[in-house]
XYZ file of N, CA and C in Angstrom:
813
model
N 8.958 -12.806 -35.142
C 8.721 -12.103 -33.497
C 7.689 -12.539 -32.163
N 7.263 -12.923 -31.580
C 6.277 -12.846 -31.420
C 5.521 -12.042 -30.913
N 4.514 -12.382 -31.235
C 2.657 -11.236 -31.085
C 2.996 -10.889 -30.134
N 3.133 -9.551 -30.038
C 2.835 -8.727 -28.950
C 1.872 -8.467 -27.884
N 0.402 -9.163 -28.331
C -0.575 -9.087 -27.968
C -0.900 -10.357 -27.000
N -0.185 -11.610 -27.878
C -0.266 -13.333 -27.700
C -0.088 -13.060 -25.877
N -0.812 -13.901 -25.344
C -1.345 -13.700 -23.771
C 0.003 -14.964 -23.098
N -0.075 -16.241 -24.371
C 0.940 -16.891 -22.779
C 2.165 -15.776 -24.100
N 2.581 -15.153 -24.924
C 3.969 -14.952 -24.221
C 3.957 -13.909 -24.009
N 2.966 -12.662 -23.770
C 3.512 -11.961 -22.272
C 3.368 -12.785 -21.371
N 2.767 -14.023 -20.901
C 2.856 -14.849 -19.728
C 4.297 -15.212 -19.963
N 5.028 -15.330 -20.880
C 6.778 -15.513 -20.469
C 7.302 -14.716 -20.011
N 6.805 -13.387 -20.658
C 7.447 -12.121 -19.866
C 8.109 -12.580 -19.055
N 7.126 -12.547 -18.022
C 6.392 -12.616 -16.576
C 8.048 -13.839 -16.053
N 7.641 -14.961 -16.796
C 8.815 -16.138 -16.187
C 10.219 -15.607 -16.636
N 10.671 -14.767 -18.221
C 11.911 -14.345 -18.080
C 12.446 -13.541 -18.012
N 11.593 -12.613 -16.431
C 12.329 -11.219 -15.806
C 12.715 -12.020 -14.667
N 14.100 -11.341 -14.157
C 14.305 -12.438 -12.769
C 14.707 -11.439 -11.544
N 14.777 -10.091 -11.769
C 15.054 -9.192 -10.065
C 12.950 -8.993 -9.992
N 13.580 -10.156 -8.277
C 11.851 -10.030 -8.085
C 10.877 -8.931 -8.610
N 11.516 -7.625 -8.110
C 10.131 -6.541 -8.113
C 10.292 -6.768 -9.810
N 10.502 -6.284 -10.328
C 10.474 -6.620 -12.153
C 9.154 -7.489 -12.070
N 9.295 -8.630 -11.836
C 9.147 -9.301 -12.323
C 7.711 -9.631 -11.707
N 7.195 -9.201 -10.265
C 6.017 -9.133 -10.011
C 5.087 -7.340 -10.253
N 6.155 -6.802 -10.927
C 6.204 -5.809 -11.772
C 4.891 -6.022 -13.128
N 6.202 -6.754 -13.867
C 5.663 -6.995 -15.013
C 4.147 -8.498 -14.987
N 4.347 -9.005 -14.055
C 2.840 -9.676 -13.317
C 1.673 -8.329 -13.474
N 2.146 -7.716 -13.123
C 0.655 -6.640 -12.490
C 0.759 -6.271 -14.400
N 1.274 -5.761 -14.995
C 0.915 -4.683 -16.573
C 0.643 -6.295 -17.507
N 0.629 -7.486 -16.931
C 0.443 -8.029 -18.178
C -1.079 -8.513 -17.785
N -1.254 -8.141 -16.264
C -3.176 -8.885 -15.829
C -3.815 -7.600 -15.850
N -2.811 -6.500 -16.961
C -3.679 -5.046 -16.599
C -4.107 -5.009 -18.254
N -3.088 -5.360 -19.055
C -3.352 -5.694 -20.415
C -4.517 -6.572 -20.738
N -4.049 -8.091 -19.977
C -4.885 -8.903 -20.707
C -7.027 -8.099 -19.403
N -7.109 -7.571 -18.725
C -8.473 -6.794 -18.805
C -8.313 -5.969 -19.032
N -7.494 -5.247 -20.523
C -8.263 -3.821 -21.239
C -8.648 -4.723 -22.328
N -8.257 -5.549 -22.095
C -8.731 -6.317 -24.244
C -8.126 -5.971 -24.259
N -7.604 -7.082 -25.721
C -7.004 -6.999 -27.054
C -5.972 -7.628 -26.876
N -5.504 -8.433 -25.754
C -4.938 -9.361 -26.011
C -5.350 -11.045 -26.705
N -4.980 -11.879 -27.628
C -5.342 -12.625 -27.880
C -5.000 -14.042 -28.020
N -5.329 -15.098 -27.906
C -5.152 -16.344 -27.673
C -4.594 -17.252 -28.503
N -3.177 -17.744 -28.743
C -3.249 -18.369 -29.736
C -3.691 -19.761 -29.862
N -3.937 -20.461 -31.579
C -4.003 -21.698 -31.362
C -3.142 -23.109 -30.783
N -2.129 -22.529 -31.022
C -0.651 -22.973 -29.862
C 0.223 -22.159 -29.688
N 1.323 -22.945 -28.420
C 1.763 -21.534 -28.127
C 3.509 -22.538 -27.611
N 3.962 -22.314 -27.738
C 5.833 -21.871 -27.706
C 5.895 -22.446 -25.873
N 5.848 -23.525 -25.699
C 6.418 -24.029 -24.152
C 7.341 -22.779 -23.671
N 7.195 -22.332 -21.998
C 8.375 -21.797 -21.324
C 9.135 -22.489 -21.510
N 10.308 -21.801 -21.744
C 12.213 -22.396 -20.361
C 11.389 -23.592 -19.072
N 11.855 -24.419 -19.256
C 12.599 -24.899 -17.333
C 11.827 -24.643 -16.523
N 12.791 -23.849 -16.657
C 13.149 -22.832 -15.352
C 12.824 -21.025 -15.500
N 12.439 -20.872 -14.524
C 11.961 -18.997 -15.070
C 13.158 -18.333 -14.356
N 13.369 -17.493 -15.192
C 14.464 -16.358 -14.470
C 14.484 -15.727 -13.177
N 15.757 -15.971 -12.064
C 15.558 -16.114 -10.914
C 16.851 -14.879 -10.525
N 17.003 -14.351 -9.714
C 17.915 -13.133 -8.595
C 19.123 -14.157 -8.683
N 20.061 -13.699 -8.265
C 21.349 -14.319 -7.885
C 20.823 -15.149 -6.738
N 19.968 -14.095 -5.933
C 19.968 -14.437 -4.133
C 18.343 -14.595 -4.226
N 18.457 -15.301 -3.666
C 18.792 -16.453 -2.651
C 19.219 -17.219 -2.777
N 20.791 -18.234 -2.106
C 20.668 -18.967 -2.393
C 20.284 -19.986 -2.249
N 19.777 -21.663 -3.298
C 18.547 -22.313 -2.829
C 19.742 -23.466 -2.592
N 19.085 -24.063 -1.477
C 19.308 -24.891 -0.757
C 18.607 -27.154 -0.412
N 18.877 -27.930 0.170
C 18.085 -28.127 0.351
C 16.900 -28.308 1.363
N 15.800 -28.732 1.571
C 14.455 -27.919 1.961
C 15.486 -28.354 3.890
N 16.081 -29.645 4.238
C 16.640 -29.202 5.598
C 17.863 -28.095 5.978
N 18.032 -27.774 4.567
C 19.451 -26.737 4.835
C 19.020 -25.558 5.535
N 17.494 -25.052 5.518
C 16.505 -23.628 5.483
C 17.110 -23.432 6.501
N 17.840 -22.621 7.109
C 17.918 -22.418 8.974
C 16.056 -22.183 9.316
N 15.912 -22.509 10.121
C 14.124 -22.695 11.001
C 15.362 -21.343 12.563
N 14.354 -19.960 13.007
C 14.646 -19.879 13.663
C 13.338 -19.024 15.131
N 13.337 -18.902 15.745
C 12.166 -19.242 16.766
C 11.744 -17.566 17.128
N 10.777 -17.407 16.805
C 9.866 -16.011 16.337
C 10.088 -14.889 17.342
N 10.880 -14.786 19.059
C 10.579 -14.302 19.403
C 11.414 -13.135 19.619
N 12.282 -13.106 18.464
C 13.160 -11.780 18.243
C 12.673 -11.615 16.335
N 13.936 -10.253 16.191
C 13.472 -10.053 14.619
C 13.641 -11.141 13.520
N 15.237 -11.785 14.285
C 15.533 -12.575 13.582
C 14.232 -13.800 12.474
N 14.168 -13.990 13.779
C 13.062 -15.338 13.700
C 11.904 -14.795 13.072
N 11.003 -13.566 12.982
C 9.661 -13.023 12.325
C 10.745 -12.570 10.927
N 11.878 -12.009 10.852
C 12.614 -12.211 9.668
C 12.453 -13.110 8.559
N 13.222 -14.588 9.674
C 13.348 -15.601 8.663
C 12.331 -16.257 7.887
N 11.145 -16.252 8.866
C 9.103 -16.949 8.879
C 9.090 -16.035 7.662
N 9.493 -14.607 7.431
C 8.577 -13.759 6.537
C 9.360 -13.981 4.897
N 10.973 -13.981 5.473
C 11.323 -14.849 3.903
C 11.411 -15.841 3.157
N 10.851 -16.305 4.455
C 9.755 -17.550 3.056
C 8.923 -18.110 3.081
N 7.955 -16.818 4.081
C 6.811 -16.504 2.446
C 7.336 -15.643 1.419
N 7.810 -14.841 1.570
C 8.414 -14.576 0.095
C 9.247 -15.132 -0.619
N 9.588 -15.739 0.037
C 9.851 -17.229 -1.612
C 8.899 -17.906 -1.881
N 7.861 -18.491 -1.465
C 6.708 -19.019 -1.527
C 6.336 -18.418 -2.339
N 5.793 -16.826 -2.402
C 5.130 -15.886 -3.021
C 5.904 -15.707 -4.092
N 7.418 -15.457 -4.573
C 8.082 -15.178 -5.472
C 7.918 -16.870 -7.239
N 7.782 -17.985 -6.365
C 7.980 -19.162 -6.798
C 5.941 -18.805 -7.049
N 5.098 -18.173 -6.443
C 3.540 -18.616 -7.353
C 3.342 -17.893 -8.081
N 4.390 -16.729 -8.101
C 4.253 -15.841 -9.529
C 4.590 -16.885 -10.547
N 5.335 -17.084 -10.481
C 6.290 -18.086 -11.417
C 5.255 -19.177 -12.231
N 5.045 -20.190 -10.984
C 4.007 -21.106 -10.994
C 2.464 -20.054 -11.683
N 1.816 -19.435 -11.365
C 0.691 -19.072 -11.912
C 0.895 -18.098 -13.668
N 2.277 -17.790 -13.555
C 2.693 -17.328 -15.136
C 2.879 -18.647 -16.576
N 3.789 -19.731 -15.308
C 3.913 -20.790 -16.471
C 2.807 -21.522 -16.497
N 1.596 -22.159 -15.515
C 0.484 -22.746 -15.898
C 0.181 -22.174 -17.273
N 0.027 -20.471 -16.934
C -0.125 -19.746 -18.811
C 0.184 -20.534 -20.101
N 1.833 -19.447 -19.769
C 2.751 -20.208 -21.010
C 2.313 -21.217 -21.476
N 2.707 -22.841 -20.357
C 2.440 -23.795 -20.705
C 0.716 -24.253 -21.629
N 0.182 -23.319 -20.453
C -1.398 -25.148 -20.492
C -2.290 -23.869 -21.497
N -1.938 -22.365 -21.581
C -3.348 -21.944 -21.914
C -4.069 -22.748 -23.352
N -3.713 -22.680 -23.874
C -4.451 -23.521 -25.442
C -4.192 -25.234 -25.380
N -4.531 -25.717 -24.221
C -4.374 -27.382 -23.954
C -5.411 -27.268 -24.320
N -5.741 -28.236 -25.077
C -7.317 -28.982 -25.486
C -8.374 -29.594 -24.725
N -8.146 -29.922 -23.256
C -7.971 -30.317 -22.660
C -9.314 -29.589 -22.131
N -9.515 -28.516 -21.903
C -9.882 -27.090 -21.448
C -10.632 -27.096 -22.692
N -12.183 -26.958 -22.522
C -13.356 -26.150 -23.083
C -12.986 -25.273 -24.360
N -13.568 -24.893 -24.925
C -13.050 -23.687 -25.889
C -13.970 -22.880 -25.427
N -15.124 -22.722 -25.437
C -15.536 -21.637 -24.517
C -15.569 -21.388 -23.399
N -14.616 -22.406 -22.783
C -13.962 -21.721 -21.460
C -12.769 -21.362 -21.268
N -12.111 -21.179 -21.998
C -10.423 -21.076 -22.060
C -10.336 -19.392 -21.622
N -10.712 -18.684 -21.902
C -11.300 -17.042 -21.545
C -11.503 -17.230 -19.930
N -12.045 -17.582 -19.476
C -12.322 -17.759 -18.561
C -11.408 -18.675 -17.876
N -10.269 -18.892 -18.048
C -9.701 -20.117 -17.420
C -8.206 -18.956 -17.466
N -8.119 -17.970 -18.920
C -6.965 -17.314 -18.445
C -7.094 -16.275 -17.378
N -8.544 -15.815 -17.774
C -8.454 -14.229 -16.662
C -8.426 -15.725 -14.976
N -9.261 -16.471 -14.496
C -8.796 -16.788 -13.193
C -6.819 -17.005 -13.495
N -6.712 -17.770 -13.692
C -5.155 -17.484 -13.486
C -4.266 -16.397 -13.172
N -4.505 -15.456 -14.758
C -3.778 -13.501 -14.436
C -4.299 -13.587 -13.423
N -5.655 -14.245 -12.923
C -6.052 -13.069 -11.268
C -4.869 -14.533 -10.391
N -4.785 -15.012 -10.844
C -3.951 -15.403 -9.222
C -2.412 -14.582 -8.976
N -1.591 -14.852 -10.371
C -0.633 -14.236 -10.085
C -0.190 -12.859 -10.628
N -1.348 -12.186 -10.593
C -1.156 -10.868 -10.499
C -1.695 -10.751 -8.270
N -2.084 -11.064 -8.171
C -2.239 -11.773 -6.291
C -0.942 -12.204 -5.918
N -0.412 -13.064 -6.688
C 0.321 -13.796 -6.220
C 2.301 -12.393 -5.845
N 1.757 -11.062 -6.885
C 2.622 -10.459 -7.183
C 2.787 -9.575 -5.968
N 1.156 -9.316 -5.931
C 0.908 -8.203 -4.665
C 1.274 -8.363 -3.229
N 1.286 -10.269 -3.473
C 1.611 -10.272 -1.776
C 3.101 -10.661 -2.116
N 3.848 -10.762 -2.994
C 5.074 -10.722 -2.683
C 5.780 -8.926 -2.385
N 5.565 -8.681 -2.705
C 5.705 -6.867 -2.719
C 5.108 -6.584 -1.113
N 4.081 -7.202 -0.988
C 3.611 -6.415 0.714
C 4.774 -7.382 1.754
N 4.914 -8.561 1.097
C 6.134 -9.350 2.329
C 7.216 -8.643 2.426
N 7.260 -7.959 1.263
C 9.250 -7.349 0.602
C 9.090 -6.021 1.721
N 8.232 -5.599 1.619
C 7.890 -3.984 2.221
C 7.800 -4.503 3.729
N 7.686 -5.463 4.727
C 7.192 -5.267 5.832
C 8.649 -6.501 5.563
N 8.522 -6.900 5.321
C 10.750 -7.365 5.815
C 11.788 -6.026 5.577
N 11.170 -5.507 5.387
C 12.409 -3.861 4.824
C 11.853 -3.485 6.225
N 10.577 -3.652 6.991
C 10.552 -2.761 7.909
C 10.712 -3.226 9.000
N 11.433 -4.572 9.213
C 12.068 -5.359 10.126
C 13.533 -5.631 10.188
N 14.192 -4.590 8.494
C 15.756 -4.670 8.767
C 15.963 -6.025 7.629
N 15.770 -6.674 7.097
C 15.601 -7.348 5.845
C 15.639 -7.296 4.657
N 15.768 -8.615 3.941
C 15.457 -8.387 2.382
C 15.462 -9.470 2.031
N 14.714 -9.709 0.658
C 14.393 -11.318 0.081
C 15.876 -11.120 -0.506
N 16.098 -12.230 -0.110
C 17.736 -12.990 -0.884
C 18.510 -13.024 0.360
N 18.316 -12.185 1.610
C 19.294 -11.962 2.567
C 19.729 -13.710 3.198
N 18.777 -14.629 3.037
C 18.818 -15.960 3.634
C 18.841 -16.814 2.327
N 19.275 -18.473 2.922
C 18.595 -19.029 1.814
C 17.631 -19.679 1.712
N 17.343 -20.313 0.952
C 15.771 -20.798 0.276
C 15.368 -22.296 0.162
N 14.571 -22.812 -0.434
C 14.743 -24.077 -0.903
C 13.783 -23.928 -2.193
N 13.899 -25.352 -3.249
C 14.037 -25.006 -4.560
C 12.602 -26.003 -4.722
N 11.524 -26.627 -3.506
C 11.145 -27.915 -3.615
C 9.838 -27.097 -4.472
N 9.061 -25.637 -4.969
C 7.998 -25.821 -5.522
C 8.177 -26.111 -6.494
N 9.297 -25.398 -7.471
C 9.961 -25.577 -8.177
C 9.687 -27.006 -9.682
N 10.948 -27.869 -8.620
C 10.496 -28.965 -8.293
C 8.994 -30.019 -8.878
N 8.771 -29.238 -8.125
C 7.359 -30.190 -8.174
C 6.468 -28.660 -9.790
N 6.248 -28.069 -10.064
C 6.529 -27.105 -11.435
C 6.785 -28.484 -12.869
N 8.532 -28.584 -12.224
C 8.841 -29.754 -12.939
C 8.284 -31.208 -13.113
N 7.748 -31.289 -12.397
C 7.646 -33.057 -12.202
C 5.861 -33.161 -12.774
N 5.289 -31.415 -12.874
C 4.048 -31.514 -13.802
C 3.567 -30.655 -15.028
N 4.945 -30.529 -15.731
C 5.316 -29.902 -16.679
C 4.493 -30.894 -17.978
N 4.278 -31.847 -18.248
C 3.868 -32.198 -19.561
C 1.979 -32.667 -19.362
N 2.172 -31.925 -18.065
C 0.347 -33.219 -17.462
C -0.070 -31.548 -17.100
N -1.183 -30.910 -17.821
C -2.632 -29.842 -17.030
C -3.611 -30.478 -15.642
N -3.328 -31.265 -15.719
C -4.247 -31.564 -14.930
C -3.582 -32.060 -13.760
N -2.114 -33.008 -14.204
C -1.159 -32.989 -12.519
C -0.873 -31.600 -12.531
N -0.301 -30.643 -12.710
C -0.391 -29.358 -12.496
C -1.126 -29.159 -11.869
N -2.401 -28.978 -11.732
C -3.520 -28.789 -10.885
C -3.693 -28.979 -9.314
N -3.411 -30.777 -10.019
C -3.875 -31.640 -8.541
C -2.624 -30.907 -7.591
N -1.281 -30.898 -8.394
C -0.421 -30.768 -7.348
C 0.355 -29.082 -6.753
N -0.355 -28.415 -7.250
C 0.581 -26.570 -7.333
C -0.800 -26.577 -6.521
N -2.141 -26.364 -7.177
C -2.987 -25.444 -5.904
C -3.762 -25.968 -5.453
N -4.227 -27.321 -5.388
C -4.387 -28.992 -4.930
C -3.952 -28.792 -3.754
N -2.674 -29.188 -3.824
C -1.322 -30.129 -2.711
C -1.294 -28.615 -1.854
N -0.202 -27.679 -2.737
C 1.450 -26.785 -2.151
C -0.209 -26.141 -1.638
N -0.459 -25.153 -2.524
C -1.629 -24.241 -1.839
C -2.432 -24.597 -1.021
N -2.833 -25.536 -1.137
C -4.195 -26.201 0.283
C -3.192 -26.489 1.594
N -1.990 -26.873 1.335
C -0.885 -26.542 2.892
C -0.954 -25.513 3.284
N -0.969 -24.355 2.337
C -0.854 -22.911 2.498
C -1.861 -22.875 3.600
N -3.349 -23.422 2.942
C -4.392 -23.005 4.024
C -4.206 -23.698 5.435
N -3.623 -24.942 6.057
C -3.138 -25.759 7.029
C -2.410 -25.171 7.401
N -1.498 -23.913 7.046
C -0.666 -23.769 7.999
C -0.388 -22.473 8.231
N -1.159 -21.983 7.446
C -0.890 -20.633 7.407
C -1.814 -19.676 9.095
N -2.984 -20.554 9.251
C -3.390 -19.394 10.293
C -2.176 -19.966 11.897
N -1.451 -21.577 12.011
C -0.936 -21.313 13.431
C 0.143 -20.238 13.064
N 0.842 -19.691 11.621
C 2.143 -18.883 11.441
C 0.933 -17.648 12.253
N -0.200 -16.688 11.911
C -0.865 -15.891 12.528
C -0.753 -15.578 13.962
N -1.093 -17.201 14.568
C -1.201 -16.673 15.569
C 0.210 -16.686 16.282
N 1.068 -17.644 16.005
C 2.075 -17.002 16.719
C 3.106 -15.928 16.692
N 2.386 -14.663 14.928
C 2.980 -13.600 15.190
C 2.715 -12.808 16.264
N 0.756 -12.828 16.794
C 0.574 -12.410 17.375
C 0.378 -12.516 18.706
N 0.721 -13.746 19.011
C 1.712 -14.139 20.481
C 3.064 -13.411 20.872
N 3.915 -12.973 19.736
C 4.600 -12.169 20.061
C 4.972 -10.738 20.150
N 3.088 -9.974 19.155
C 3.138 -9.001 19.542
C 3.589 -8.570 17.811
N 3.595 -8.804 16.982
C 3.819 -8.621 15.893
C 2.908 -8.495 15.202
N 1.473 -8.110 14.749
C 0.584 -8.031 14.313
C 0.241 -7.503 12.939
N 1.838 -6.470 12.796
C 1.582 -5.942 11.715
C 1.971 -7.475 10.093
N 3.107 -8.037 10.883
C 3.436 -9.164 10.182
C 1.943 -10.400 10.191
N 1.708 -10.007 11.111
C 0.066 -11.137 10.929
C -1.037 -10.506 10.192
N -1.497 -9.041 10.682
C -2.014 -9.040 9.644
C -1.979 -8.888 7.872
N -0.249 -9.110 7.810
C 0.573 -9.535 6.093
C -0.575 -11.069 5.884
N -0.605 -11.840 6.614
C -0.478 -12.912 6.368
C -2.068 -13.362 6.080
N -2.943 -12.486 7.070
C -4.377 -13.146 6.780
C -4.751 -12.040 5.456
N -4.270 -11.504 4.734
C -4.372 -11.153 3.486
C -4.593 -12.366 2.769
N -3.399 -12.812 2.674
C -2.566 -14.097 1.815
C -3.385 -15.411 2.076
N -3.670 -15.101 3.460
C -4.509 -16.482 4.031
C -5.882 -16.446 3.428
N -6.110 -15.366 2.992
C -7.748 -15.301 2.288
C -7.940 -14.690 1.214
N -6.992 -14.802 -0.199
C -6.883 -14.525 -0.867
C -6.562 -16.497 -1.578
N -5.673 -17.046 -1.373
C -4.889 -18.233 -1.461
C -6.892 -19.163 -1.242
N -7.214 -18.813 -0.680
C -8.874 -19.930 -0.479
C -8.925 -19.862 -2.257
N -9.384 -18.305 -2.602
C -10.056 -18.446 -3.973
C -8.981 -19.321 -5.040
N -7.774 -19.282 -4.995
C -6.444 -20.342 -5.526
C -6.741 -21.570 -5.455
N -6.825 -21.872 -4.284
C -7.342 -23.376 -4.354
C -8.422 -23.777 -5.134
N -9.192 -22.598 -5.082
C -10.561 -22.987 -5.416
C -10.581 -23.427 -6.957
N -9.922 -22.034 -7.369
C -9.531 -22.127 -8.893
C -9.077 -23.763 -8.990
N -8.274 -23.975 -8.423
C -7.444 -25.180 -9.116
C -8.368 -26.285 -8.657
N -9.374 -26.684 -8.142
C -10.397 -27.504 -7.566
C -11.165 -27.314 -9.251
N -11.847 -26.047 -9.509
C -12.474 -25.735 -10.397
C -11.970 -26.166 -11.843
N -11.258 -25.544 -12.068
C -10.071 -26.321 -13.046
C -10.403 -27.403 -13.406
N -10.141 -28.727 -12.145
C -10.045 -30.426 -12.313
C -10.557 -30.453 -12.470
N -11.873 -30.149 -11.952
C -13.561 -30.278 -12.407
C -13.888 -30.681 -13.796
N -13.602 -29.829 -14.382
C -13.797 -28.836 -15.615
C -13.057 -30.337 -16.381
N -11.533 -30.503 -16.074
C -10.707 -31.504 -17.062
C -10.905 -32.671 -16.089
N -11.902 -33.269 -15.679
C -12.159 -34.260 -15.301
C -13.186 -34.997 -15.844
N -14.404 -33.681 -15.859
C -15.524 -33.971 -16.603
C -15.564 -34.511 -18.070
N -14.595 -33.832 -18.295
C -14.062 -34.063 -20.165
C -13.529 -35.284 -20.374
N -12.761 -35.531 -19.110
C -12.183 -36.889 -19.732
C -12.930 -37.932 -19.005
N -14.400 -37.733 -18.823
C -14.364 -38.625 -17.724
C -14.444 -39.732 -17.010
N -13.436 -38.849 -15.974
C -12.905 -39.089 -14.806
C -13.701 -38.884 -14.043
N -13.391 -39.341 -12.134
C -14.266 -39.288 -11.137
C -13.061 -38.579 -11.126
N -13.395 -36.613 -10.293
C -12.536 -36.204 -10.149
C -11.839 -36.980 -8.438
N -12.008 -36.708 -7.409
C -11.602 -37.135 -6.092
C -10.634 -38.410 -6.707
N -10.921 -39.615 -7.746
C -10.220 -40.273 -7.610
C -8.567 -40.654 -8.663
N -8.987 -39.775 -9.476
C -8.575 -38.979 -10.472
C -7.609 -37.912 -9.844
N -7.545 -37.062 -8.748
C -6.742 -36.320 -8.550
C -5.814 -37.165 -7.302
N -6.636 -39.084 -6.631
C -5.889 -39.658 -5.904
C -5.164 -39.989 -7.004
N -4.779 -39.944 -7.565
C -4.008 -41.076 -8.487
C -3.109 -40.385 -8.606
N -3.447 -39.260 -9.771
C -2.234 -38.258 -9.702
C -1.249 -37.622 -9.095
N -1.680 -37.339 -7.604
C -0.699 -37.086 -6.708
C -0.032 -38.391 -6.211
N -0.191 -39.687 -6.222
C 0.965 -40.429 -5.928
C 1.100 -40.679 -6.634
N 1.118 -40.422 -7.904
C 2.357 -40.306 -9.225
C 3.357 -38.905 -9.549
N 2.787 -38.134 -9.107
C 3.181 -36.300 -9.196
C 4.316 -35.985 -8.488
N 3.657 -36.415 -6.935
C 3.796 -35.478 -5.808
C 5.011 -36.070 -5.019
N 6.170 -36.365 -4.494
C 6.572 -36.813 -3.546
C 6.615 -37.078 -2.033
N 5.848 -37.974 -1.655
C 4.800 -37.835 -0.065
C 3.815 -37.413 0.228
N 3.331 -37.951 1.562
C 1.997 -38.550 1.733
C 1.866 -36.894 2.108
N 0.769 -36.603 1.805
C -0.027 -35.423 2.417
C 0.269 -35.943 4.393
N 0.320 -34.246 4.948
C 0.765 -34.124 6.175
C -0.412 -33.398 6.945
N -1.728 -33.886 7.846
C -2.528 -33.743 8.285
C -1.642 -33.231 8.920
N -2.395 -31.966 10.322
C -4.084 -31.349 10.021
C -4.556 -31.009 9.243
N -5.179 -31.113 8.754
C -5.733 -30.164 7.339
C -6.844 -29.067 7.693
N -7.072 -28.123 6.804
C -7.804 -26.906 8.214
C -9.453 -27.367 6.932
N -9.544 -27.571 7.875
C -11.119 -28.352 7.186
C -11.968 -27.453 6.481
N -12.418 -26.642 6.960
C -12.959 -25.563 6.877
C -13.159 -24.550 5.822
N -11.232 -23.955 5.961
C -10.766 -23.260 4.814
C -11.242 -24.394 3.205
N -10.397 -25.855 3.246
C -10.623 -26.671 2.044
C -11.810 -27.077 1.867
N -13.169 -26.674 2.487
C -14.215 -26.959 2.559
C -14.895 -25.539 1.876
N -14.272 -24.107 2.326
C -14.519 -22.634 1.670
C -14.394 -22.975 -0.112
N -12.518 -23.781 -0.962
C -11.973 -23.558 -2.117
C -12.631 -25.025 -2.624
N -13.993 -25.283 -1.674
C -14.763 -26.788 -2.629
C -13.553 -27.684 -3.330
N -12.767 -28.052 -1.943
C -11.662 -29.110 -1.741
C -11.532 -30.313 -0.260
N -13.024 -31.193 -0.871
C -13.237 -32.059 0.264
C -12.774 -33.068 0.469
N -13.013 -33.370 1.326
C -11.739 -34.750 2.195
C -11.596 -35.467 1.322
N -12.855 -35.796 0.928
C -12.763 -37.048 -0.033
C -11.558 -37.124 -1.150
N -10.738 -36.362 -1.221
C -10.215 -35.681 -2.717
C -9.000 -35.825 -1.304
N -8.648 -36.116 -0.456
C -7.264 -35.894 -0.061
C -6.966 -36.810 1.731
N -8.267 -37.073 1.901
C -8.413 -37.602 3.454
C -7.078 -38.813 3.232
N -7.363 -40.019 1.877
C -6.621 -40.918 2.611
C -5.110 -40.958 1.886
N -5.076 -39.987 1.260
C -3.559 -39.817 1.200
C -2.664 -39.009 1.845
N -2.990 -39.719 3.408
C -1.884 -39.104 4.283
C -0.885 -40.282 4.523
């Protein structure tokens, strides 16, 4: 039987929860347990399953098959928020998969391991709160998570980096979440332009906190680079070319990226 205080086993319980709201609540519970103290860090950890438990809906389709609608009506705003909710649900699993899979990785200095776990517990807790925030707003507009098709691209990225903590940090927070910093201000402005300030406010909360998530990725990537005697920017580019399908898309939100310590020498040449 797994140790009920083992933080990697607790992280796996989030991944093994299929119902989205129950997954979010489980994420909060694991975060509370860690912050109270008493959780243990094992010497080695059982890796999680390649795919987390998920609900029967939404239907997962190719990215190009996800419907797109204009924002000037409720259906368009529901479609936008549904896509955001799907990203946030994936983000819960990405954070706890990173914990379950890599918390005992020898690439992390032992004296920094507790801080590493704290950072990614915090990220997962935030993502769970973001998911619930968006589902509440969806309900106010007459929608619900699962009502529309969604794509599985984020988990494809997780699978491509499941054997390397450095690659996971490069691709998940430093490419995918950083992309959120680029596009979310435009989404907020579009929602404001059609009078949906409540939805815009939800995205502002997410945008502000995602800066910290990208910063956590950069911080721990630099830690690994220092221990591996690698130049951080050069190593990042090598890993992104190897593990991420496709070039990075400008324009970049350079100010938000700089706030997260993700500087142009990392990403500018990857366009």
